[in-house]
mmCIF file of C-alpha atoms and ligand atoms in Angstrom:
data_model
loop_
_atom_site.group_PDB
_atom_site.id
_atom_site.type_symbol
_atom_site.label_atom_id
_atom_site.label_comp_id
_atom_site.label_asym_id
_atom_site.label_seq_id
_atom_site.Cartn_x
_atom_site.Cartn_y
_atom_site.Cartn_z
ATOM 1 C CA UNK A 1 96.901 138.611 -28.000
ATOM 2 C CA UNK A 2 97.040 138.608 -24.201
ATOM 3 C CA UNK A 3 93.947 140.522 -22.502
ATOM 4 C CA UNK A 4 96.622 143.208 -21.490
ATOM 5 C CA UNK A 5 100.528 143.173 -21.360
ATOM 6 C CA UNK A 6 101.874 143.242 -17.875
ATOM 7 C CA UNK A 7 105.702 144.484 -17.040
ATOM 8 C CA UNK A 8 106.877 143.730 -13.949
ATOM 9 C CA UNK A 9 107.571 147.011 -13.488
ATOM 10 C CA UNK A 10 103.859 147.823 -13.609
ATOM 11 C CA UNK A 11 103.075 144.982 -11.955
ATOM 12 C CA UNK A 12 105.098 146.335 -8.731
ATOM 13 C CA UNK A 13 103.495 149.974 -8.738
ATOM 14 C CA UNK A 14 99.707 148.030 -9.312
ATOM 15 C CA UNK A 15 100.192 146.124 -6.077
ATOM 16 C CA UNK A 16 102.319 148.769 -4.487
ATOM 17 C CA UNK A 17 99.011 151.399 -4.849
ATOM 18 C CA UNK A 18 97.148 148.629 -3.352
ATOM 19 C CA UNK A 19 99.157 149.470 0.352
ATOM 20 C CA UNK A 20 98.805 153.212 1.014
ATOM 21 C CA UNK A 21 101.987 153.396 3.465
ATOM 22 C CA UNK A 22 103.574 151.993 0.814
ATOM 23 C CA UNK A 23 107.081 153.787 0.391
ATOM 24 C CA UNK A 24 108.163 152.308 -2.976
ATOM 25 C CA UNK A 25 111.109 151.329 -1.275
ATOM 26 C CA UNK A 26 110.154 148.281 -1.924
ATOM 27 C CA UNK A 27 109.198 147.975 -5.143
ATOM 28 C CA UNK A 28 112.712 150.249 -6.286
ATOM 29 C CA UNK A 29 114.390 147.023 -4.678
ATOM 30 C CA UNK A 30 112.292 144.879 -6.435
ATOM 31 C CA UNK A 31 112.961 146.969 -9.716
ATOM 32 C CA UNK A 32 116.476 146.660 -9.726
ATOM 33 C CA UNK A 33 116.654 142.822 -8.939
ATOM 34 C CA UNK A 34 115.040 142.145 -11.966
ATOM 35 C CA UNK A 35 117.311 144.460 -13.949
ATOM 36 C CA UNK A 36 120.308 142.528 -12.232
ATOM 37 C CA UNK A 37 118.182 139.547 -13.370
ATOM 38 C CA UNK A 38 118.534 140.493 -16.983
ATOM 39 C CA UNK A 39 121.691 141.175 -16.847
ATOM 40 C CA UNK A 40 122.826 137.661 -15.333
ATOM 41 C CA UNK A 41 120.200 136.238 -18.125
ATOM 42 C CA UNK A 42 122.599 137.777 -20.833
ATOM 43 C CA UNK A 43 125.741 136.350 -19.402
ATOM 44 C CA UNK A 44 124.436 132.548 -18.477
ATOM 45 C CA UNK A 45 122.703 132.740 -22.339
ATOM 46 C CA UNK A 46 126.185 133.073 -24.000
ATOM 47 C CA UNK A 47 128.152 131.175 -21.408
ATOM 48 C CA UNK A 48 128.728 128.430 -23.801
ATOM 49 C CA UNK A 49 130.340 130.602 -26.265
ATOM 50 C CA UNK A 50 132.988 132.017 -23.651
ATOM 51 C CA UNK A 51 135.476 129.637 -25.233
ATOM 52 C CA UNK A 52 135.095 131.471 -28.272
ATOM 53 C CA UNK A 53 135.086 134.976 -27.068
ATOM 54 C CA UNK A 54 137.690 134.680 -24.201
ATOM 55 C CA UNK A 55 138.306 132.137 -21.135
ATOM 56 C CA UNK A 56 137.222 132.689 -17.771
ATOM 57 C CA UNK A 57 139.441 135.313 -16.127
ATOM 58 C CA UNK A 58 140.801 135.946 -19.490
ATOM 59 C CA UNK A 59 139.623 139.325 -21.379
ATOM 60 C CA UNK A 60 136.831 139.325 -23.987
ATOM 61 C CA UNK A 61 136.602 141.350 -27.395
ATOM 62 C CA UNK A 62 135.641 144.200 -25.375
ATOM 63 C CA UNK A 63 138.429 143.813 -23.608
ATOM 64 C CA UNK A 64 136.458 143.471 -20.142
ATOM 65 C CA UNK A 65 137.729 140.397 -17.794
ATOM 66 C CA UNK A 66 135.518 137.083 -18.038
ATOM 67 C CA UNK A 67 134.309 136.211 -14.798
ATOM 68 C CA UNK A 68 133.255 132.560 -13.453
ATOM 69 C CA UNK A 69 129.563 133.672 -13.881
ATOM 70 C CA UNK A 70 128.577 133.234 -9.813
ATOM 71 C CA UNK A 71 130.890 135.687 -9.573
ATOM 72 C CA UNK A 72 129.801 137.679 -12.279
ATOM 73 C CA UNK A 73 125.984 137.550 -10.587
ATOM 74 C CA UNK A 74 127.170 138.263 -7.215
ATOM 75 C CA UNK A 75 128.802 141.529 -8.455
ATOM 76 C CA UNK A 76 126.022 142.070 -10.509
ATOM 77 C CA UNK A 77 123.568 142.208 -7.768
ATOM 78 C CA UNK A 78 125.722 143.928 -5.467
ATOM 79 C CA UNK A 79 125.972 147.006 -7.547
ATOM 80 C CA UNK A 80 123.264 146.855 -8.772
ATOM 81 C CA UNK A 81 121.530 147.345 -5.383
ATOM 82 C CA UNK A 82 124.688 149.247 -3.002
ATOM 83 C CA UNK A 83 123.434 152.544 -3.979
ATOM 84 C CA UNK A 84 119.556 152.178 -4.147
ATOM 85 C CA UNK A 85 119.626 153.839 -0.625
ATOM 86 C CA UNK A 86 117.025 151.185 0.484
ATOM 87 C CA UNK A 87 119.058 148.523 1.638
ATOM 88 C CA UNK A 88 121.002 148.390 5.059
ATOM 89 C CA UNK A 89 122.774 145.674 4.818
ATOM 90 C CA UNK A 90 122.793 142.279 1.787
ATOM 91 C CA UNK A 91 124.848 138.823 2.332
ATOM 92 C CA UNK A 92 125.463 135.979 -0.507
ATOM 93 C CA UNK A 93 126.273 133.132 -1.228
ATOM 94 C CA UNK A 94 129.750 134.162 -2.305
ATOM 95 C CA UNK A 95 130.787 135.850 0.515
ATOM 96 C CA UNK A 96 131.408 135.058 3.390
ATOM 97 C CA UNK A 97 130.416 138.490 5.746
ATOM 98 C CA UNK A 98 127.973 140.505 5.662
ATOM 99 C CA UNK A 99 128.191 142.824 2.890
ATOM 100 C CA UNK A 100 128.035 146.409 4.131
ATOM 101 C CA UNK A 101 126.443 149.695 1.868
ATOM 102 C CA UNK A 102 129.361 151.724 0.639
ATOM 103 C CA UNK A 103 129.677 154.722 3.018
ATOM 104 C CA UNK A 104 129.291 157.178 -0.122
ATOM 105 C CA UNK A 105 125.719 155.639 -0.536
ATOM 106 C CA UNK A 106 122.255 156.315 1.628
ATOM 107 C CA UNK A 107 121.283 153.024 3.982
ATOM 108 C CA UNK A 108 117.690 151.995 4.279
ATOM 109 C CA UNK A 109 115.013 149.998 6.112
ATOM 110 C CA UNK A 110 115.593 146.759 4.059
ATOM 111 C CA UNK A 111 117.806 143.688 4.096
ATOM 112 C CA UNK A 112 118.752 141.510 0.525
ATOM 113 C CA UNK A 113 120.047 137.835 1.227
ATOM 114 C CA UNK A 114 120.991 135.893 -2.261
ATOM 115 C CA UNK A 115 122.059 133.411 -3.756
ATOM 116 C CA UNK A 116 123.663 134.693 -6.453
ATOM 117 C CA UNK A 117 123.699 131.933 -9.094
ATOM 118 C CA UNK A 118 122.718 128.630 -7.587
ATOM 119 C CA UNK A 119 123.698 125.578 -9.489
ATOM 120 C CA UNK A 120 126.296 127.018 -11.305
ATOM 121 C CA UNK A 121 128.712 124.155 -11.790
ATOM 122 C CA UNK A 122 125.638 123.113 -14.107
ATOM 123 C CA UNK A 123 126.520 125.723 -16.368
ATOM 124 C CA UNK A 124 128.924 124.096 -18.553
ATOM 125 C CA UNK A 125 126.555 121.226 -19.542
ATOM 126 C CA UNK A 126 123.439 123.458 -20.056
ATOM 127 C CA UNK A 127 121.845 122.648 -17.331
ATOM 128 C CA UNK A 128 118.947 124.825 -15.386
ATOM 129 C CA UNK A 129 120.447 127.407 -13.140
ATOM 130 C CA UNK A 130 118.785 130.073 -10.902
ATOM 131 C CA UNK A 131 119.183 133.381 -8.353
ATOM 132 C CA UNK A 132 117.539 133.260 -5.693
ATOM 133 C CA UNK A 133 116.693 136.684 -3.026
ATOM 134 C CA UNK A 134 115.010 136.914 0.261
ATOM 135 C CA UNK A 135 114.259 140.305 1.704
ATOM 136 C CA UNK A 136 113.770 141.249 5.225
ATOM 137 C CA UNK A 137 113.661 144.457 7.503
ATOM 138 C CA UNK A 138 116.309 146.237 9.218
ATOM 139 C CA UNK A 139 115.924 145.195 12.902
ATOM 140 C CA UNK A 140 119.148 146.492 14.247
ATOM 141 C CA UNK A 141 119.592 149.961 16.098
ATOM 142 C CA UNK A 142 121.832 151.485 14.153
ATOM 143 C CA UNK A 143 122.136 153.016 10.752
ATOM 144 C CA UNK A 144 124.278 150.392 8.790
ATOM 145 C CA UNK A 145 123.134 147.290 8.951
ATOM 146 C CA UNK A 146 124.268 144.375 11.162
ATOM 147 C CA UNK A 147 125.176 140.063 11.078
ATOM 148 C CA UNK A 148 121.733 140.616 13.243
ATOM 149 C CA UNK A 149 119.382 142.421 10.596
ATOM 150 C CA UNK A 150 121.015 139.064 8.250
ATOM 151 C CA UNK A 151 119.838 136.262 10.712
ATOM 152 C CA UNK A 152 116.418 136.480 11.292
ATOM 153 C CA UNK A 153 113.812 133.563 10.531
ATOM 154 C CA UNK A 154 112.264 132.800 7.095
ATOM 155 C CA UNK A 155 108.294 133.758 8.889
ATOM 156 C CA UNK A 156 110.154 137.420 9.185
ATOM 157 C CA UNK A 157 110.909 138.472 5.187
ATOM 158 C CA UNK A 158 108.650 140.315 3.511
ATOM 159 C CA UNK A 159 109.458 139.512 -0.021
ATOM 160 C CA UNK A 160 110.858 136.572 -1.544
ATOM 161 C CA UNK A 161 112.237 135.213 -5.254
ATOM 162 C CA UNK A 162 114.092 133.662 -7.751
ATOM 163 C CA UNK A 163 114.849 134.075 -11.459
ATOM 164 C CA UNK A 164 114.857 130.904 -13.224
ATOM 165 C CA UNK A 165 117.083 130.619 -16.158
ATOM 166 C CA UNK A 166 115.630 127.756 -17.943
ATOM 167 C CA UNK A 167 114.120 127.472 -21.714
ATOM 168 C CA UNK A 168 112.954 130.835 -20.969
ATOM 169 C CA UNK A 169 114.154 133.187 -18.111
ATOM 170 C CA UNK A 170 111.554 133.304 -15.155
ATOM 171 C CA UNK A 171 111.303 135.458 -12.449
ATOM 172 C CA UNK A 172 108.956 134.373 -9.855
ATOM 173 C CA UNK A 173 108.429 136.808 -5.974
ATOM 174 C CA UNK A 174 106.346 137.088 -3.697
ATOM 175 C CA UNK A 175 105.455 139.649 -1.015
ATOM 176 C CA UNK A 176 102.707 137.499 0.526
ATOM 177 C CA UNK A 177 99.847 138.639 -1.806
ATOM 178 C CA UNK A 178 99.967 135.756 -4.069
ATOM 179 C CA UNK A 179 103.253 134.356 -6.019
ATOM 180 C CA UNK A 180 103.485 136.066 -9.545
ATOM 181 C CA UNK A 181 105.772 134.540 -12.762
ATOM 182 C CA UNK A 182 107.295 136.771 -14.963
ATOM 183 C CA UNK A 183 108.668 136.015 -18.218
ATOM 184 C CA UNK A 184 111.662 137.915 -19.805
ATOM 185 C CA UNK A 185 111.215 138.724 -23.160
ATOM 186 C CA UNK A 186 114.615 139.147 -24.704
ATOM 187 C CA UNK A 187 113.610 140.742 -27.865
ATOM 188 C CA UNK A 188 112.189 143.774 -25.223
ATOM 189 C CA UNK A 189 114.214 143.039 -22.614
ATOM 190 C CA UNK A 190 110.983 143.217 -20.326
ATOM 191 C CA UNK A 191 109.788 140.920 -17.699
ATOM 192 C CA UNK A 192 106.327 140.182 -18.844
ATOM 193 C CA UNK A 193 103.385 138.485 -16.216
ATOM 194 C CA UNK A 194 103.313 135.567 -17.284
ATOM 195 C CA UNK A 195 101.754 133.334 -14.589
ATOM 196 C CA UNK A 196 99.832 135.628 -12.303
ATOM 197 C CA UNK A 197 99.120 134.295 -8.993
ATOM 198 C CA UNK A 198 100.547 131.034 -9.402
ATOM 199 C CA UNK A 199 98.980 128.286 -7.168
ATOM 200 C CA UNK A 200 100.329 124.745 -6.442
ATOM 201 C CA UNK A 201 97.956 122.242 -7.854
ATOM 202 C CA UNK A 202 96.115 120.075 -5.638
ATOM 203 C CA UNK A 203 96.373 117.134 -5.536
ATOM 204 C CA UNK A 204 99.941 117.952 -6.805
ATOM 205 C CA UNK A 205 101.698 115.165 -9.193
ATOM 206 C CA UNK A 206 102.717 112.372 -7.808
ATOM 207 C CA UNK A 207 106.929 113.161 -8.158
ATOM 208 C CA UNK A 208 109.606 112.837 -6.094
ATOM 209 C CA UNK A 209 112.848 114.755 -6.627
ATOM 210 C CA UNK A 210 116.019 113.451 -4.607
ATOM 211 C CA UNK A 211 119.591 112.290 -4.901
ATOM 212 C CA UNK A 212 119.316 109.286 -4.808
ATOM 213 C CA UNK A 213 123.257 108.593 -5.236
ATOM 214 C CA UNK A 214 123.031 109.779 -1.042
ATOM 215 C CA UNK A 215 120.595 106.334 -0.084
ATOM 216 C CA UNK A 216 123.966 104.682 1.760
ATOM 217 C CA UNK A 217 123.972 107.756 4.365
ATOM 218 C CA UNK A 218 120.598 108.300 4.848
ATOM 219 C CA UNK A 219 118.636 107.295 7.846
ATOM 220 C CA UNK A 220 116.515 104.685 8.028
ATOM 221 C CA UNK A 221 113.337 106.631 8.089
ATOM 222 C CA UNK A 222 114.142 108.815 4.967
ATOM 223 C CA UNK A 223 115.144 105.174 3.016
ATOM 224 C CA UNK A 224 112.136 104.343 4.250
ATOM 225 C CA UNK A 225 110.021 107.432 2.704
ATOM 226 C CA UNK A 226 111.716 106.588 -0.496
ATOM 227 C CA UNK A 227 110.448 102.892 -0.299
ATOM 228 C CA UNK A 228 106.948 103.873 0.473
ATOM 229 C CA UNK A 229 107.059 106.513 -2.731
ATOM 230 C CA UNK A 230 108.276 104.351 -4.816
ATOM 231 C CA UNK A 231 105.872 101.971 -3.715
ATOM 232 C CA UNK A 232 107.591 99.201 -2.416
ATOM 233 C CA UNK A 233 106.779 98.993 1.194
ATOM 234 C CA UNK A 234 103.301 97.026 0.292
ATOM 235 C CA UNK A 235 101.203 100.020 0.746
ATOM 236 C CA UNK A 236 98.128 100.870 -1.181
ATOM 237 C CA UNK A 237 99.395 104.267 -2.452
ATOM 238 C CA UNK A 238 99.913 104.221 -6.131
ATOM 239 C CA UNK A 239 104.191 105.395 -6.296
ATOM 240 C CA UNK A 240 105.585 108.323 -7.555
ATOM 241 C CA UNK A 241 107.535 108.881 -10.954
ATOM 242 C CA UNK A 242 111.454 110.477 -9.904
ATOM 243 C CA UNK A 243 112.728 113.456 -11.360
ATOM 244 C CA UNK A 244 116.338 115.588 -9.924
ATOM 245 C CA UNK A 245 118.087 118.458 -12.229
ATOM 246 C CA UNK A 246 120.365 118.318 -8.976
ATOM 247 C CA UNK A 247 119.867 122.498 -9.355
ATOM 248 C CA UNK A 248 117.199 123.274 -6.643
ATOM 249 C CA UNK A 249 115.854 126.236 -8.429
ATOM 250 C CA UNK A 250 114.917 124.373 -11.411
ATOM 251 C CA UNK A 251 113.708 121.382 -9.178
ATOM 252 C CA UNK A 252 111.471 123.751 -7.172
ATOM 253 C CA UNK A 253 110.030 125.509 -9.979
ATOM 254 C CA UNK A 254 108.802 122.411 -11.650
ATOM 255 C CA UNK A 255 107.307 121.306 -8.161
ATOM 256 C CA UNK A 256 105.911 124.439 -7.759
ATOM 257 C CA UNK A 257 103.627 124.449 -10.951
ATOM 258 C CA UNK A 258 103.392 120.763 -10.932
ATOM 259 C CA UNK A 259 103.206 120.101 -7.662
ATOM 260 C CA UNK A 260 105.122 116.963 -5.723
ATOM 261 C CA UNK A 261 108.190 116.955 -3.701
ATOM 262 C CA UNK A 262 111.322 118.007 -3.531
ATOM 263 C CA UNK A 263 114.202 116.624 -0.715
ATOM 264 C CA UNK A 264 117.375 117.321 0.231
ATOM 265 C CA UNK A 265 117.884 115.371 3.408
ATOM 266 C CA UNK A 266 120.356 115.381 6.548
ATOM 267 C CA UNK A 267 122.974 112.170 5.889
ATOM 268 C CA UNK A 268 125.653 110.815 7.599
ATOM 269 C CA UNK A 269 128.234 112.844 5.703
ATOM 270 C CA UNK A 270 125.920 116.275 5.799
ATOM 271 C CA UNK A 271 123.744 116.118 9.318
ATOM 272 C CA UNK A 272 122.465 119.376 8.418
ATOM 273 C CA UNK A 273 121.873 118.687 4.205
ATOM 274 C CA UNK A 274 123.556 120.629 1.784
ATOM 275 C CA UNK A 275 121.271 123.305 1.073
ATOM 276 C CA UNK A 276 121.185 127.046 2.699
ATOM 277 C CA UNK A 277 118.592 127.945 5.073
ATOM 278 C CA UNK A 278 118.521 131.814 4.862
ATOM 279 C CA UNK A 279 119.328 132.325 1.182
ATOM 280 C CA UNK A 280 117.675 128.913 -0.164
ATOM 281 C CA UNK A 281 115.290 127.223 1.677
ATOM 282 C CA UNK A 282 113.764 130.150 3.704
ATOM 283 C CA UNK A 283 113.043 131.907 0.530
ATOM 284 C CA UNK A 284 111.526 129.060 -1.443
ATOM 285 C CA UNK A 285 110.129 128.038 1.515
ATOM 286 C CA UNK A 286 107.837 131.724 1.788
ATOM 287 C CA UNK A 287 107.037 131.224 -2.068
ATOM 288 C CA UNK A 288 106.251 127.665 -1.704
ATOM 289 C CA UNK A 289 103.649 128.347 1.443
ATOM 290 C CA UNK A 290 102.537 131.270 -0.282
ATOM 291 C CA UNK A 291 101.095 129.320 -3.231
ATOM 292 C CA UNK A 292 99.842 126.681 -0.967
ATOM 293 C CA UNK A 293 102.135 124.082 -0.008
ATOM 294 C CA UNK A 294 104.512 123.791 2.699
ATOM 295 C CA UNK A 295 108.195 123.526 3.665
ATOM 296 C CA UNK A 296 110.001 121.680 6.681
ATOM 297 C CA UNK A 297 113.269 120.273 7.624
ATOM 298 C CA UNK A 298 111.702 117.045 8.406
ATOM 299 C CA UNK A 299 110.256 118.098 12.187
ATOM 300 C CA UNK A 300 109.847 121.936 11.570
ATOM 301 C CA UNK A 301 108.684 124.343 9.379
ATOM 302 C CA UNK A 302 111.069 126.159 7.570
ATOM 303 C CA UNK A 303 109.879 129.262 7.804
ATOM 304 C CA UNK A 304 110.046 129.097 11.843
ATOM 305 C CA UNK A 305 113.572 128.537 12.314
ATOM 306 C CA UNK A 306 115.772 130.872 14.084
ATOM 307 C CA UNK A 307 119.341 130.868 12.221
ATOM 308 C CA UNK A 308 122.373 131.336 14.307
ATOM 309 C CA UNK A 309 124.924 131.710 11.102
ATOM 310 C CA UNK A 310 125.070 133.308 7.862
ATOM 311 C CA UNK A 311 125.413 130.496 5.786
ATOM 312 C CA UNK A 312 124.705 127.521 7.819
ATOM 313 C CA UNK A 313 122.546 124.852 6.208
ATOM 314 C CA UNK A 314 119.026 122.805 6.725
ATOM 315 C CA UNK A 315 117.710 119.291 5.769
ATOM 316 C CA UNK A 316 114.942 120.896 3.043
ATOM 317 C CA UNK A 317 111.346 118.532 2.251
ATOM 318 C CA UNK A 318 109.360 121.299 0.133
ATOM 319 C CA UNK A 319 106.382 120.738 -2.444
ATOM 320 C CA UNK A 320 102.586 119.968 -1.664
ATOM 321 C CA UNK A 321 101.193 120.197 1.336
ATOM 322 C CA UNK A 322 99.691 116.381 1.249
ATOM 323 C CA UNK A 323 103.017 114.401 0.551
ATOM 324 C CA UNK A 324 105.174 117.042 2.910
ATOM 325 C CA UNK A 325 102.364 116.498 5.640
ATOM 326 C CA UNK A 326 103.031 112.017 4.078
ATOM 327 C CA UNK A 327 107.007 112.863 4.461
ATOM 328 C CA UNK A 328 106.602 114.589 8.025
ATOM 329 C CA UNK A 329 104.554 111.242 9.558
ATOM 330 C CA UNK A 330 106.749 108.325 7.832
ATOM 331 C CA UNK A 331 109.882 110.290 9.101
ATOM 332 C CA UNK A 332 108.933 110.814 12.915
ATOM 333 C CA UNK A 333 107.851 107.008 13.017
ATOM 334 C CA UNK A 334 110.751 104.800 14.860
ATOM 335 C CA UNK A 335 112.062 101.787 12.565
ATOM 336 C CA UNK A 336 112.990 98.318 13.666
ATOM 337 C CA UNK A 337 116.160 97.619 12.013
ATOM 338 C CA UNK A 338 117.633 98.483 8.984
ATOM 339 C CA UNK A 339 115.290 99.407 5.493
ATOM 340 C CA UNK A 340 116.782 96.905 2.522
ATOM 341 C CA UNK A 341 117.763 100.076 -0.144
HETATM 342 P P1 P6P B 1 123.762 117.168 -5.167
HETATM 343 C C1 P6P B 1 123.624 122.859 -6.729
HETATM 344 O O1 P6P B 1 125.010 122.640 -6.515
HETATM 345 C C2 P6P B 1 122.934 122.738 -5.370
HETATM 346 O O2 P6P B 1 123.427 123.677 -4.471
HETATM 347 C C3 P6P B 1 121.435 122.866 -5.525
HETATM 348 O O3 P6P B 1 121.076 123.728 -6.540
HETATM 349 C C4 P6P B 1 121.008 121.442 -5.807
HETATM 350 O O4 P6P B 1 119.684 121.167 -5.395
HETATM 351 C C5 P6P B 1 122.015 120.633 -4.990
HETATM 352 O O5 P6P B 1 123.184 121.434 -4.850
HETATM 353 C C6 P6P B 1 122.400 119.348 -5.687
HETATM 354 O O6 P6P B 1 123.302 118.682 -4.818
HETATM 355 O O7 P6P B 1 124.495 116.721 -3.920
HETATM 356 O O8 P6P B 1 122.509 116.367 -5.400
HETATM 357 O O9 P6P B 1 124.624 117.270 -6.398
#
């Protein structure tokens, strides 16, 4: 028996009594993401038997219309969240504005970016898929939030997450006072603290996690990192083992409790990388730091850069602090010629 059983809702009130000015704004935002988190848990668990109970954008027994499940989890957390008279403004993933608090509904001091089911194409073979939130405050003037209370840099939020739904369904925050992993139990339907305090190991494992299907457009100093980790570039360094899911929540959370690194790199095709800097890298990249390693986007940290669009997109090297420090030198080094893949 566990020395005491956790929920995450006591979990929130614990460290929110720990900050007298505390509002418990906060932690009724924090409340209902992991609600919506349950909620999305139910509908990813069963997605495999939609065939059976109705096609997407058909109608199920209950007669309710099956969503594609992103869309189901952007909805979800929409709604969820639209009336908890906290939030000013939230963007997603799915859409491509700001999304603005239904004028029937109170506005707060808060801001929700998410991502509402990344990895979702995964889905249909089982794969690892994820939600990730970042949380900032209102910094615009007026009452209803703004596109400028939405772009603000990743050193700026004050909470960040993601819900992990794996072998088990994870949700993992922090609001800089140490990152905390929750476990759902389904039989309950509580999120239960499972990992308290959750530090990257040091020194991490040695693992790399990258596509490498992307080699033939990347630069000669990132084929080069790949070389030296797999080590084939003479060095001393004993190499890496490789591991990619190819869905970045799943990816991160293993380097997060194991430790390594994790890449998605600019290429010829994507100069800026495929992943999203405020709704995907920023938050990972406030959870990674938080537990002791470090995110950049080769040259800069993460968590410094000023976005100028919604959904625009960084080059993302996250994991321990020792081989992102390893991936920052070998990448600013010039290279004479091209690197044999
Ligand atoms: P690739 C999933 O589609 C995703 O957005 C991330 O979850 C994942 O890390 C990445 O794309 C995988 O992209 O190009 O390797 O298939």
């Amino acid at each position: 028996m566990p020395e005491s059983i956790v929920t995450i809702e006591r979990h929130i009130i614990d460290q929110e009594r720990q900050f007298p000015d505390a509002t418990g704004a906060f932690s009724s935002i924090l409340y209902d993401l992991a609600l919506a988190g349950k909620l999305i848990s139910r509908e990813v668990r069963k997605a495999g038997l939609v065939d059976i109970i109705g096609k997407t954008g058909g109608t199920n027994v209950h007669g309710e219309t099956v969503k594609k499940l992103d869309v189901f989890a952007h909805d979800v957390i929409y709604k969820a969240l639209d009336h908890c008279g906290h939030l000013c403004v939230m963007a997603s993933e799915e859409a491509e504005d700001v999304l603005p608090i239904p004028d029937q509904f109170h506005t707060g001091n808060y801001v929700l970016l998410y991502d509402p089911l990344d990895g979702s194409s995964n889905i249909d073979v089982n794969v690892t898929v994820g939600t990730i939130f970042s949380i900032h405050r209102k910094v615009s003037e007026g009452e209803r939030g703004t596109i400028e209370d939405c772009l603000q840099p990743g050193f700026r939020q004050i909470a960040a997450g993601y819900v992990v739904y794996g072998s088990s369904t994870m949700l993992v925050y922090t609001t800089g006072h140490g990152v905390h992993g929750f476990t759902l139990d389904p039989s309950i339907g509580e999120f239960l603290l499972s990992h308290p305090n959750i530090r990257m190991p040091e020194p991490g494992k040695r693992i790399y996690s990258v596509n490498e299907g992307n080699e033939g457009r990347w630069s000669n100093q990132q084929k080069r990192l790949i070389r030296h980790l797999k080590g084939l570039d003479g060095g001393k360094t004993k190499s890496f083992s490789g591991r990619y899911i190819g869905s970045m929540v799943a990816d991160i959370h293993r380097t997060l409790m194991y430790g390594g690194l994790f890449m998605y790199p600019a290429d010829r095709k994507s100069p800026r990388g495929k992943l999203r800097l405020l709704y995907e890298c920023s938050p990972m990249a406030m959870i990674v730091n938080e537990a002791g390693g470090r995110a950049i986007d080769g040259t800069r940290d993460i968590l410094s850069i000023s976005p100028e669009s919604l959904h625009e997109r960084s080059p993302l090297y996250i994991g321990s602090k020792e081989y992102v420090d390893l991936a920052e030198r070998i990448l600013s080094e010039e290279v004479d010629g091209d690197v044999a893949a």
